C-alpha cells in the first residue's frame, strides 16, 4: 500500500487512502490511549483488526497479536479506573 506514494507514481485509488486511514486510526488510538483509555483503546482495537485483515494476508495473526493486547489492556484499565 505504500508503493502508491513513491515518487513518480499516479495518485493512489480510494482503497489505498482508506487503508492509510485505518493505519492512522490504529496509531492514533494507541497514542491517545494514554489519556483516553477506553475510547482510544476501542479505536485502536477496531482499526488494527480491520487494517490487518485487509493488508496482513497470511501474517494477519502475528500483526494482530502485537496491537490487540495493548488495546485490550487500555480498555480494561480504563474500565477499572473509570476514565473515558
PDB file of C-alpha atoms in Angstrom:
ATOM      1  CA  UNK A   1       0.000   0.000   0.000  1.00  0.00           C
ATOM      2  CA  UNK A   2       2.944   2.361   0.437  1.00  0.00           C
ATOM      3  CA  UNK A   3       4.264   1.870  -3.104  1.00  0.00           C
ATOM      4  CA  UNK A   4       1.492   4.160  -4.312  1.00  0.00           C
ATOM      5  CA  UNK A   5       3.195   7.067  -2.552  1.00  0.00           C
ATOM      6  CA  UNK A   6       6.593   6.680  -4.226  1.00  0.00           C
ATOM      7  CA  UNK A   7       7.944   9.417  -6.457  1.00  0.00           C
ATOM      8  CA  UNK A   8       6.518   9.359  -9.953  1.00  0.00           C
ATOM      9  CA  UNK A   9       3.540   7.126  -9.255  1.00  0.00           C
ATOM     10  CA  UNK A  10      -0.042   8.041 -10.044  1.00  0.00           C
ATOM     11  CA  UNK A  11      -2.461   9.289  -7.421  1.00  0.00           C
ATOM     12  CA  UNK A  12      -3.486   6.354  -5.231  1.00  0.00           C
ATOM     13  CA  UNK A  13      -7.014   4.959  -5.578  1.00  0.00           C
ATOM     14  CA  UNK A  14      -9.576   5.385  -2.820  1.00  0.00           C
ATOM     15  CA  UNK A  15      -8.953   1.942  -1.277  1.00  0.00           C
ATOM     16  CA  UNK A  16      -5.310   2.896  -0.645  1.00  0.00           C
ATOM     17  CA  UNK A  17      -6.382   6.077   1.140  1.00  0.00           C
ATOM     18  CA  UNK A  18      -8.851   4.060   3.228  1.00  0.00           C
ATOM     19  CA  UNK A  19      -6.078   1.647   4.224  1.00  0.00           C
ATOM     20  CA  UNK A  20      -3.881   4.561   5.214  1.00  0.00           C
ATOM     21  CA  UNK A  21      -6.761   5.990   7.243  1.00  0.00           C
ATOM     22  CA  UNK A  22      -7.128   2.707   9.151  1.00  0.00           C
ATOM     23  CA  UNK A  23      -3.389   2.666   9.806  1.00  0.00           C
ATOM     24  CA  UNK A  24      -3.518   6.253  11.085  1.00  0.00           C
ATOM     25  CA  UNK A  25      -6.511   5.426  13.300  1.00  0.00           C
ATOM     26  CA  UNK A  26      -4.653   2.454  14.769  1.00  0.00           C
ATOM     27  CA  UNK A  27      -1.572   4.514  15.617  1.00  0.00           C
ATOM     28  CA  UNK A  28      -3.604   7.489  16.860  1.00  0.00           C
ATOM     29  CA  UNK A  29      -5.707   5.183  19.041  1.00  0.00           C
ATOM     30  CA  UNK A  30      -2.635   3.634  20.639  1.00  0.00           C
ATOM     31  CA  UNK A  31      -1.133   7.076  21.292  1.00  0.00           C
ATOM     32  CA  UNK A  32      -4.354   8.664  22.567  1.00  0.00           C
ATOM     33  CA  UNK A  33      -4.976   5.710  24.881  1.00  0.00           C
ATOM     34  CA  UNK A  34      -2.501   7.168  27.355  1.00  0.00           C
ATOM     35  CA  UNK A  35      -5.183   9.777  28.111  1.00  0.00           C
ATOM     36  CA  UNK A  36      -8.496   8.304  26.910  1.00  0.00           C
ATOM     37  CA  UNK A  37      -8.025   4.641  27.744  1.00  0.00           C
ATOM     38  CA  UNK A  38     -11.388   3.105  26.872  1.00  0.00           C
ATOM     39  CA  UNK A  39     -12.338   5.133  23.814  1.00  0.00           C
ATOM     40  CA  UNK A  40      -8.891   5.200  22.231  1.00  0.00           C
ATOM     41  CA  UNK A  41      -8.300   1.541  23.067  1.00  0.00           C
ATOM     42  CA  UNK A  42     -11.510   0.667  21.239  1.00  0.00           C
ATOM     43  CA  UNK A  43     -10.441   2.752  18.231  1.00  0.00           C
ATOM     44  CA  UNK A  44      -7.047   1.034  18.167  1.00  0.00           C
ATOM     45  CA  UNK A  45      -8.660  -2.391  18.516  1.00  0.00           C
ATOM     46  CA  UNK A  46     -11.164  -1.958  15.685  1.00  0.00           C
ATOM     47  CA  UNK A  47      -8.732  -0.154  13.380  1.00  0.00           C
ATOM     48  CA  UNK A  48      -5.931  -2.680  13.839  1.00  0.00           C
ATOM     49  CA  UNK A  49      -8.141  -5.701  13.186  1.00  0.00           C
ATOM     50  CA  UNK A  50      -9.689  -4.022  10.122  1.00  0.00           C
ATOM     51  CA  UNK A  51      -6.330  -2.810   8.789  1.00  0.00           C
ATOM     52  CA  UNK A  52      -4.517  -6.107   9.190  1.00  0.00           C
ATOM     53  CA  UNK A  53      -7.491  -8.049   7.804  1.00  0.00           C
ATOM     54  CA  UNK A  54      -7.029  -6.087   4.579  1.00  0.00           C
ATOM     55  CA  UNK A  55      -3.228  -5.834   4.292  1.00  0.00           C
ATOM     56  CA  UNK A  56      -1.891  -8.542   6.594  1.00  0.00           C
ATOM     57  CA  UNK A  57      -2.540 -11.524   4.371  1.00  0.00           C
ATOM     58  CA  UNK A  58      -1.073 -14.710   5.839  1.00  0.00           C
ATOM     59  CA  UNK A  59       0.667 -12.662   8.548  1.00  0.00           C
ATOM     60  CA  UNK A  60      -2.648 -11.389   9.937  1.00  0.00           C
ATOM     61  CA  UNK A  61      -2.354 -13.177  13.308  1.00  0.00           C
ATOM     62  CA  UNK A  62       1.209 -12.107  14.198  1.00  0.00           C
ATOM     63  CA  UNK A  63       0.380  -8.490  13.347  1.00  0.00           C
ATOM     64  CA  UNK A  64      -2.858  -8.552  15.329  1.00  0.00           C
ATOM     65  CA  UNK A  65      -1.063 -10.224  18.239  1.00  0.00           C
ATOM     66  CA  UNK A  66       1.156  -7.137  18.575  1.00  0.00           C
ATOM     67  CA  UNK A  67      -1.596  -4.498  18.545  1.00  0.00           C
ATOM     68  CA  UNK A  68      -4.667  -6.106  20.113  1.00  0.00           C
ATOM     69  CA  UNK A  69      -3.222  -6.894  23.583  1.00  0.00           C
ATOM     70  CA  UNK A  70      -2.244  -3.272  24.313  1.00  0.00           C
ATOM     71  CA  UNK A  71      -5.633  -2.061  23.089  1.00  0.00           C
ATOM     72  CA  UNK A  72      -7.430  -4.589  25.295  1.00  0.00           C
ATOM     73  CA  UNK A  73      -5.226  -3.634  28.240  1.00  0.00           C
ATOM     74  CA  UNK A  74      -6.073   0.042  27.778  1.00  0.00           C
ATOM     75  CA  UNK A  75      -9.798  -0.762  27.631  1.00  0.00           C
ATOM     76  CA  UNK A  76      -9.570  -2.934  30.751  1.00  0.00           C
ATOM     77  CA  UNK A  77      -7.586  -0.343  32.718  1.00  0.00           C
ATOM     78  CA  UNK A  78      -9.950   2.403  31.628  1.00  0.00           C
ATOM     79  CA  UNK A  79     -12.923   0.390  32.838  1.00  0.00           C
ATOM     80  CA  UNK A  80     -11.269  -0.201  36.213  1.00  0.00           C
ATOM     81  CA  UNK A  81     -10.228   3.420  36.715  1.00  0.00           C
ATOM     82  CA  UNK A  82     -13.398   4.999  35.323  1.00  0.00           C
ATOM     83  CA  UNK A  83     -11.587   7.174  32.756  1.00  0.00           C
ATOM     84  CA  UNK A  84     -13.189   7.766  29.339  1.00  0.00           C
TER      85      UNK A  84
END
